[in-house]
PDB file of C-alpha atoms in Angstrom:
ATOM      1  CA  UNK A   1       0.779   1.287  21.598  1.00 46.00           C
ATOM      2  CA  UNK A   2      -2.035  -0.414  23.539  1.00 53.00           C
ATOM      3  CA  UNK A   3      -4.757  -2.541  22.154  1.00 82.00           C
ATOM      4  CA  UNK A   4      -2.616  -4.369  19.540  1.00 94.00           C
ATOM      5  CA  UNK A   5      -4.142  -7.565  18.127  1.00 95.00           C
ATOM      6  CA  UNK A   6      -2.609  -9.935  15.492  1.00 96.00           C
ATOM      7  CA  UNK A   7      -3.243 -13.552  14.452  1.00 97.00           C
ATOM      8  CA  UNK A   8      -2.457 -15.468  11.446  1.00 96.00           C
ATOM      9  CA  UNK A   9      -2.052 -18.801   9.651  1.00 97.00           C
ATOM     10  CA  UNK A  10       0.612 -18.768   6.935  1.00 95.00           C
ATOM     11  CA  UNK A  11      -0.545 -21.349   4.386  1.00 97.00           C
ATOM     12  CA  UNK A  12       2.077 -20.213   1.893  1.00 98.00           C
ATOM     13  CA  UNK A  13       3.750 -21.730  -1.214  1.00 97.00           C
ATOM     14  CA  UNK A  14       7.463 -22.103  -1.615  1.00 95.00           C
ATOM     15  CA  UNK A  15       7.762 -19.268  -4.049  1.00 96.00           C
ATOM     16  CA  UNK A  16       6.487 -16.774  -1.444  1.00 97.00           C
ATOM     17  CA  UNK A  17       8.722 -13.759  -0.706  1.00 96.00           C
ATOM     18  CA  UNK A  18       8.553 -11.696   2.486  1.00 96.00           C
ATOM     19  CA  UNK A  19      10.891  -8.885   3.492  1.00 95.00           C
ATOM     20  CA  UNK A  20      10.927  -6.930   6.756  1.00 94.00           C
ATOM     21  CA  UNK A  21      12.512  -3.435   6.339  1.00 93.00           C
ATOM     22  CA  UNK A  22      14.320  -1.364   8.888  1.00 91.00           C
ATOM     23  CA  UNK A  23      13.900   2.221   7.754  1.00 93.00           C
ATOM     24  CA  UNK A  24      16.285   4.801   9.046  1.00 93.00           C
ATOM     25  CA  UNK A  25      15.305   7.194  11.819  1.00 95.00           C
ATOM     26  CA  UNK A  26      15.578  10.084   9.236  1.00 93.00           C
ATOM     27  CA  UNK A  27      13.156   8.314   6.940  1.00 94.00           C
ATOM     28  CA  UNK A  28      10.660   7.661   9.708  1.00 95.00           C
ATOM     29  CA  UNK A  29      10.718  11.224  10.849  1.00 94.00           C
ATOM     30  CA  UNK A  30       9.915  12.801   7.480  1.00 91.00           C
ATOM     31  CA  UNK A  31       9.358  10.330   4.624  1.00 95.00           C
ATOM     32  CA  UNK A  32       6.765   7.863   3.485  1.00 96.00           C
ATOM     33  CA  UNK A  33       8.517   4.678   4.396  1.00 96.00           C
ATOM     34  CA  UNK A  34       8.159   0.820   4.064  1.00 97.00           C
ATOM     35  CA  UNK A  35       7.796  -1.522   6.930  1.00 97.00           C
ATOM     36  CA  UNK A  36       7.295  -4.814   5.120  1.00 97.00           C
ATOM     37  CA  UNK A  37       6.546  -6.084   1.661  1.00 97.00           C
ATOM     38  CA  UNK A  38       6.144  -9.343  -0.232  1.00 97.00           C
ATOM     39  CA  UNK A  39       4.633 -11.581  -2.689  1.00 98.00           C
ATOM     40  CA  UNK A  40       2.407 -14.260  -1.174  1.00 98.00           C
ATOM     41  CA  UNK A  41       1.217 -17.320  -2.906  1.00 98.00           C
ATOM     42  CA  UNK A  42      -1.488 -18.420  -0.444  1.00 98.00           C
ATOM     43  CA  UNK A  43      -3.284 -21.700  -0.014  1.00 98.00           C
ATOM     44  CA  UNK A  44      -6.821 -22.290   1.266  1.00 98.00           C
ATOM     45  CA  UNK A  45      -5.830 -22.051   4.891  1.00 98.00           C
ATOM     46  CA  UNK A  46      -4.158 -18.623   4.816  1.00 98.00           C
ATOM     47  CA  UNK A  47      -5.521 -15.789   6.951  1.00 98.00           C
ATOM     48  CA  UNK A  48      -4.266 -12.812   8.855  1.00 98.00           C
ATOM     49  CA  UNK A  49      -6.127 -10.605  11.475  1.00 98.00           C
ATOM     50  CA  UNK A  50      -4.780  -7.537  13.099  1.00 97.00           C
ATOM     51  CA  UNK A  51      -5.851  -4.228  14.819  1.00 97.00           C
ATOM     52  CA  UNK A  52      -4.158  -1.216  16.418  1.00 97.00           C
ATOM     53  CA  UNK A  53      -0.960  -0.861  14.315  1.00 97.00           C
ATOM     54  CA  UNK A  54       0.513   2.340  12.965  1.00 97.00           C
ATOM     55  CA  UNK A  55       0.613   1.092   9.446  1.00 98.00           C
ATOM     56  CA  UNK A  56      -1.168   0.965   6.117  1.00 98.00           C
ATOM     57  CA  UNK A  57      -1.465  -2.137   3.975  1.00 98.00           C
ATOM     58  CA  UNK A  58      -1.904  -2.273   0.183  1.00 98.00           C
ATOM     59  CA  UNK A  59      -2.575  -5.571  -1.527  1.00 98.00           C
ATOM     60  CA  UNK A  60      -2.721  -6.180  -5.303  1.00 98.00           C
ATOM     61  CA  UNK A  61      -4.450  -9.476  -6.264  1.00 98.00           C
ATOM     62  CA  UNK A  62      -2.649 -11.246  -9.179  1.00 98.00           C
ATOM     63  CA  UNK A  63      -4.694 -14.441  -9.463  1.00 98.00           C
ATOM     64  CA  UNK A  64      -7.143 -16.526  -7.401  1.00 98.00           C
ATOM     65  CA  UNK A  65      -8.914 -14.461  -4.835  1.00 98.00           C
ATOM     66  CA  UNK A  66      -9.120 -13.054  -1.281  1.00 98.00           C
ATOM     67  CA  UNK A  67     -11.651 -11.727   0.993  1.00 98.00           C
ATOM     68  CA  UNK A  68     -11.297  -8.849   3.484  1.00 98.00           C
ATOM     69  CA  UNK A  69     -13.431  -8.329   6.572  1.00 98.00           C
ATOM     70  CA  UNK A  70     -12.911  -4.608   7.270  1.00 97.00           C
ATOM     71  CA  UNK A  71     -14.857  -1.791   8.681  1.00 91.00           C
ATOM     72  CA  UNK A  72     -17.971  -3.915   9.116  1.00 93.00           C
ATOM     73  CA  UNK A  73     -18.078  -5.156   5.585  1.00 96.00           C
ATOM     74  CA  UNK A  74     -16.733  -8.173   3.577  1.00 98.00           C
ATOM     75  CA  UNK A  75     -14.859  -7.215   0.389  1.00 98.00           C
ATOM     76  CA  UNK A  76     -14.041  -9.705  -2.337  1.00 97.00           C
ATOM     77  CA  UNK A  77     -10.560  -9.299  -4.041  1.00 98.00           C
ATOM     78  CA  UNK A  78     -10.348 -10.573  -7.545  1.00 98.00           C
ATOM     79  CA  UNK A  79      -7.456 -10.385 -10.001  1.00 98.00           C
ATOM     80  CA  UNK A  80      -6.490  -6.810 -10.760  1.00 97.00           C
ATOM     81  CA  UNK A  81      -7.987  -5.411  -7.658  1.00 97.00           C
ATOM     82  CA  UNK A  82      -6.180  -3.113  -5.205  1.00 98.00           C
ATOM     83  CA  UNK A  83      -7.123  -2.978  -1.493  1.00 98.00           C
ATOM     84  CA  UNK A  84      -5.813  -0.257   0.726  1.00 98.00           C
ATOM     85  CA  UNK A  85      -6.297  -0.693   4.544  1.00 98.00           C
ATOM     86  CA  UNK A  86      -5.729   1.180   7.658  1.00 98.00           C
ATOM     87  CA  UNK A  87      -4.062  -1.256  10.198  1.00 98.00           C
ATOM     88  CA  UNK A  88      -5.400   0.632  13.169  1.00 97.00           C
ATOM     89  CA  UNK A  89      -8.794  -0.817  12.355  1.00 97.00           C
ATOM     90  CA  UNK A  90      -9.752  -4.406  13.080  1.00 96.00           C
ATOM     91  CA  UNK A  91      -9.414  -6.548  10.007  1.00 98.00           C
ATOM     92  CA  UNK A  92      -9.164 -10.128   8.754  1.00 98.00           C
ATOM     93  CA  UNK A  93      -8.159 -11.112   5.212  1.00 98.00           C
ATOM     94  CA  UNK A  94      -7.938 -14.685   3.887  1.00 98.00           C
ATOM     95  CA  UNK A  95      -8.014 -16.776   0.828  1.00 98.00           C
ATOM     96  CA  UNK A  96     -11.396 -16.854  -0.894  1.00 98.00           C
ATOM     97  CA  UNK A  97     -12.888 -20.278  -0.314  1.00 97.00           C
ATOM     98  CA  UNK A  98     -14.312 -20.392  -3.749  1.00 97.00           C
ATOM     99  CA  UNK A  99     -10.817 -20.034  -5.404  1.00 97.00           C
ATOM    100  CA  UNK A 100      -8.744 -21.974  -2.687  1.00 97.00           C
ATOM    101  CA  UNK A 101      -5.718 -19.890  -3.786  1.00 98.00           C
ATOM    102  CA  UNK A 102      -4.598 -16.286  -3.633  1.00 98.00           C
ATOM    103  CA  UNK A 103      -1.562 -14.820  -5.393  1.00 98.00           C
ATOM    104  CA  UNK A 104      -0.924 -11.254  -4.331  1.00 98.00           C
ATOM    105  CA  UNK A 105       1.743  -8.538  -3.877  1.00 98.00           C
ATOM    106  CA  UNK A 106       1.598  -6.465  -0.630  1.00 98.00           C
ATOM    107  CA  UNK A 107       3.340  -3.717   1.217  1.00 98.00           C
ATOM    108  CA  UNK A 108       2.994  -2.218   4.744  1.00 98.00           C
ATOM    109  CA  UNK A 109       3.997   1.438   4.944  1.00 98.00           C
ATOM    110  CA  UNK A 110       3.697   4.546   7.122  1.00 98.00           C
ATOM    111  CA  UNK A 111       4.786   8.167   7.427  1.00 96.00           C
ATOM    112  CA  UNK A 112       4.629  11.292   5.455  1.00 92.00           C
ATOM    113  CA  UNK A 113       1.021  12.557   4.675  1.00 92.00           C
ATOM    114  CA  UNK A 114      -0.145   9.005   4.240  1.00 96.00           C
ATOM    115  CA  UNK A 115      -3.217   9.403   6.466  1.00 96.00           C
ATOM    116  CA  UNK A 116      -4.420  12.484   4.592  1.00 95.00           C
ATOM    117  CA  UNK A 117      -3.908  10.681   1.287  1.00 95.00           C
ATOM    118  CA  UNK A 118      -5.886   7.730   2.499  1.00 97.00           C
ATOM    119  CA  UNK A 119      -8.839   9.924   3.560  1.00 96.00           C
ATOM    120  CA  UNK A 120      -8.874  11.481   0.064  1.00 94.00           C
ATOM    121  CA  UNK A 121      -8.835   7.946  -1.524  1.00 96.00           C
ATOM    122  CA  UNK A 122     -11.791   6.777   0.570  1.00 96.00           C
ATOM    123  CA  UNK A 123     -13.696   9.988   0.012  1.00 94.00           C
ATOM    124  CA  UNK A 124     -13.489   9.695  -3.746  1.00 93.00           C
ATOM    125  CA  UNK A 125     -14.025   5.940  -3.763  1.00 95.00           C
ATOM    126  CA  UNK A 126     -17.267   6.040  -1.814  1.00 94.00           C
ATOM    127  CA  UNK A 127     -15.617   4.783   1.408  1.00 95.00           C
ATOM    128  CA  UNK A 128     -14.500   1.610  -0.398  1.00 96.00           C
ATOM    129  CA  UNK A 129     -11.080   0.311   0.468  1.00 97.00           C
ATOM    130  CA  UNK A 130     -11.018  -1.765  -2.786  1.00 97.00           C
ATOM    131  CA  UNK A 131     -10.824  -0.642  -6.396  1.00 96.00           C
ATOM    132  CA  UNK A 132      -9.896  -1.966  -9.845  1.00 95.00           C
ATOM    133  CA  UNK A 133      -7.531   0.674 -11.310  1.00 93.00           C
ATOM    134  CA  UNK A 134      -6.996   1.044 -14.938  1.00 91.00           C
ATOM    135  CA  UNK A 135      -3.287   1.524 -14.394  1.00 89.00           C
ATOM    136  CA  UNK A 136      -2.906  -1.744 -12.591  1.00 95.00           C
ATOM    137  CA  UNK A 137       0.189  -2.786 -14.472  1.00 96.00           C
ATOM    138  CA  UNK A 138       2.061   0.449 -13.384  1.00 95.00           C
ATOM    139  CA  UNK A 139       1.134  -0.275  -9.804  1.00 97.00           C
ATOM    140  CA  UNK A 140       2.075  -3.994  -9.985  1.00 97.00           C
ATOM    141  CA  UNK A 141       5.484  -2.928 -11.516  1.00 97.00           C
ATOM    142  CA  UNK A 142       6.018  -0.476  -8.666  1.00 97.00           C
ATOM    143  CA  UNK A 143       5.182  -3.086  -6.016  1.00 97.00           C
ATOM    144  CA  UNK A 144       7.625  -5.413  -7.596  1.00 97.00           C
ATOM    145  CA  UNK A 145      10.219  -2.760  -7.540  1.00 96.00           C
ATOM    146  CA  UNK A 146       9.754  -2.395  -3.744  1.00 96.00           C
ATOM    147  CA  UNK A 147      10.240  -6.112  -3.348  1.00 95.00           C
ATOM    148  CA  UNK A 148      13.452  -6.068  -5.345  1.00 93.00           C
ATOM    149  CA  UNK A 149      15.042  -3.279  -3.324  1.00 91.00           C
ATOM    150  CA  UNK A 150      18.125  -4.304  -1.492  1.00 77.00           C
ATOM    151  CA  UNK A 151      17.328  -3.646   2.135  1.00 70.00           C
ATOM    152  CA  UNK A 152      20.533  -5.178   3.667  1.00 69.00           C
ATOM    153  CA  UNK A 153      21.193  -1.983   5.554  1.00 70.00           C
ATOM    154  CA  UNK A 154      24.418  -1.109   3.578  1.00 71.00           C
ATOM    155  CA  UNK A 155      22.680   1.661   1.624  1.00 83.00           C
ATOM    156  CA  UNK A 156      19.521   1.857   3.698  1.00 87.00           C
ATOM    157  CA  UNK A 157      18.996   5.642   3.590  1.00 90.00           C
ATOM    158  CA  UNK A 158      19.363   5.671  -0.218  1.00 91.00           C
ATOM    159  CA  UNK A 159      16.705   2.862  -0.357  1.00 92.00           C
ATOM    160  CA  UNK A 160      14.509   4.787   1.986  1.00 94.00           C
ATOM    161  CA  UNK A 161      14.601   7.757  -0.575  1.00 94.00           C
ATOM    162  CA  UNK A 162      13.855   5.394  -3.479  1.00 94.00           C
ATOM    163  CA  UNK A 163      11.016   3.701  -1.407  1.00 95.00           C
ATOM    164  CA  UNK A 164       9.370   7.086  -0.897  1.00 95.00           C
ATOM    165  CA  UNK A 165       9.559   7.727  -4.645  1.00 95.00           C
ATOM    166  CA  UNK A 166       7.925   4.350  -5.386  1.00 96.00           C
ATOM    167  CA  UNK A 167       5.324   4.640  -2.735  1.00 97.00           C
ATOM    168  CA  UNK A 168       4.444   8.161  -3.806  1.00 95.00           C
ATOM    169  CA  UNK A 169       3.789   6.842  -7.295  1.00 95.00           C
ATOM    170  CA  UNK A 170       1.623   3.955  -6.146  1.00 96.00           C
ATOM    171  CA  UNK A 171      -0.599   6.005  -3.791  1.00 96.00           C
ATOM    172  CA  UNK A 172      -0.988   8.902  -6.300  1.00 93.00           C
ATOM    173  CA  UNK A 173      -1.855   6.443  -8.978  1.00 94.00           C
ATOM    174  CA  UNK A 174      -4.548   4.888  -6.794  1.00 95.00           C
ATOM    175  CA  UNK A 175      -6.053   8.235  -5.751  1.00 94.00           C
ATOM    176  CA  UNK A 176      -6.030   9.731  -9.338  1.00 92.00           C
ATOM    177  CA  UNK A 177      -7.663   6.627 -10.729  1.00 92.00           C
ATOM    178  CA  UNK A 178     -10.665   6.969  -8.487  1.00 92.00           C
ATOM    179  CA  UNK A 179     -10.944  10.677  -9.248  1.00 87.00           C
ATOM    180  CA  UNK A 180     -11.368  10.136 -12.989  1.00 70.00           C
ATOM    181  CA  UNK A 181     -14.957  10.956 -12.794  1.00 49.00           C
ATOM    182  CA  UNK A 182     -14.327  14.252 -10.935  1.00 49.00           C
ATOM    183  CA  UNK A 183     -13.302  17.573 -12.409  1.00 45.00           C
ATOM    184  CA  UNK A 184     -10.007  19.117 -11.752  1.00 48.00           C
ATOM    185  CA  UNK A 185     -11.539  21.595  -9.406  1.00 48.00           C
ATOM    186  CA  UNK A 186     -12.469  18.796  -7.110  1.00 57.00           C
ATOM    187  CA  UNK A 187      -8.966  17.435  -6.677  1.00 55.00           C
ATOM    188  CA  UNK A 188      -7.170  18.463  -3.493  1.00 57.00           C
ATOM    189  CA  UNK A 189      -3.916  20.452  -3.862  1.00 57.00           C
ATOM    190  CA  UNK A 190      -1.903  17.760  -2.125  1.00 56.00           C
ATOM    191  CA  UNK A 191      -2.835  15.306  -4.902  1.00 58.00           C
ATOM    192  CA  UNK A 192      -2.249  17.754  -7.835  1.00 58.00           C
ATOM    193  CA  UNK A 193       1.229  18.470  -6.177  1.00 61.00           C
ATOM    194  CA  UNK A 194       1.963  14.771  -6.361  1.00 60.00           C
ATOM    195  CA  UNK A 195       0.621  14.476  -9.906  1.00 55.00           C
ATOM    196  CA  UNK A 196       2.900  17.450 -11.087  1.00 60.00           C
ATOM    197  CA  UNK A 197       5.803  15.834  -9.330  1.00 58.00           C
ATOM    198  CA  UNK A 198       5.430  12.627 -11.133  1.00 53.00           C
ATOM    199  CA  UNK A 199       4.726  14.123 -14.600  1.00 55.00           C
ATOM    200  CA  UNK A 200       7.306  16.878 -14.614  1.00 57.00           C
ATOM    201  CA  UNK A 201      10.026  15.911 -12.120  1.00 54.00           C
ATOM    202  CA  UNK A 202      10.340  12.092 -11.991  1.00 48.00           C
ATOM    203  CA  UNK A 203      13.917  11.040 -12.924  1.00 46.00           C
ATOM    204  CA  UNK A 204      13.972   7.700 -11.125  1.00 45.00           C
ATOM    205  CA  UNK A 205      15.358   9.120  -7.883  1.00 43.00           C
ATOM    206  CA  UNK A 206      13.126  10.716  -5.381  1.00 43.00           C
ATOM    207  CA  UNK A 207      13.702  14.310  -4.241  1.00 42.00           C
ATOM    208  CA  UNK A 208      13.442  14.387  -0.350  1.00 42.00           C
ATOM    209  CA  UNK A 209      12.297  17.950  -0.509  1.00 44.00           C
ATOM    210  CA  UNK A 210       8.935  16.974  -2.177  1.00 41.00           C
ATOM    211  CA  UNK A 211       7.309  15.492   0.904  1.00 40.00           C
ATOM    212  CA  UNK A 212       8.736  18.215   3.011  1.00 44.00           C
ATOM    213  CA  UNK A 213       7.163  20.838   0.809  1.00 44.00           C
ATOM    214  CA  UNK A 214       3.668  19.404   0.977  1.00 40.00           C
ATOM    215  CA  UNK A 215       3.695  18.543   4.562  1.00 42.00           C
ATOM    216  CA  UNK A 216       3.956  22.224   5.704  1.00 39.00           C
TER     217      UNK A 216
END
């Protein structure tokens, strides 16, 4: 892909965790899959800038604060906030100077119907990439589940299926949260399909047929 841009300064504490994931070809062809994830404990000098990547980034601030320069606006990230970004667009995110520290969970992901889901999220959230979901604890637990997955490669396809399941829950929770003020008639079918999947069919192991059924 042409036009890639990335720069960063990793001012990170010793307790920081960062995992790069090699999803299987099968997962990349049909699943929602993870590219990287981590738990950053960032100092005042931390920042990352990028543009042109086929990836989405989600960050959950635990303590301290961050700032995101994205889509022509500056967004402040406080504890409990979720920020969901399209990495094709130019962005820069960094520790909020007023807090001098930023503790956050994050995941890079792609695939499946993620772009359509993102458009629904932005539409219902007044084109804001940032939100303070009521169910933030559930999202935090799901992000931590992603970090704890064993991505050694021994059982990578199994982990890819589990990853799809966890990411599906995270994204649907974010979308449904910003839809609370809308009637059920306003909710797109793709989102109600996800909601029904979680409420009626979740067993702890993802069904690969789910994303296939809603991608047609």
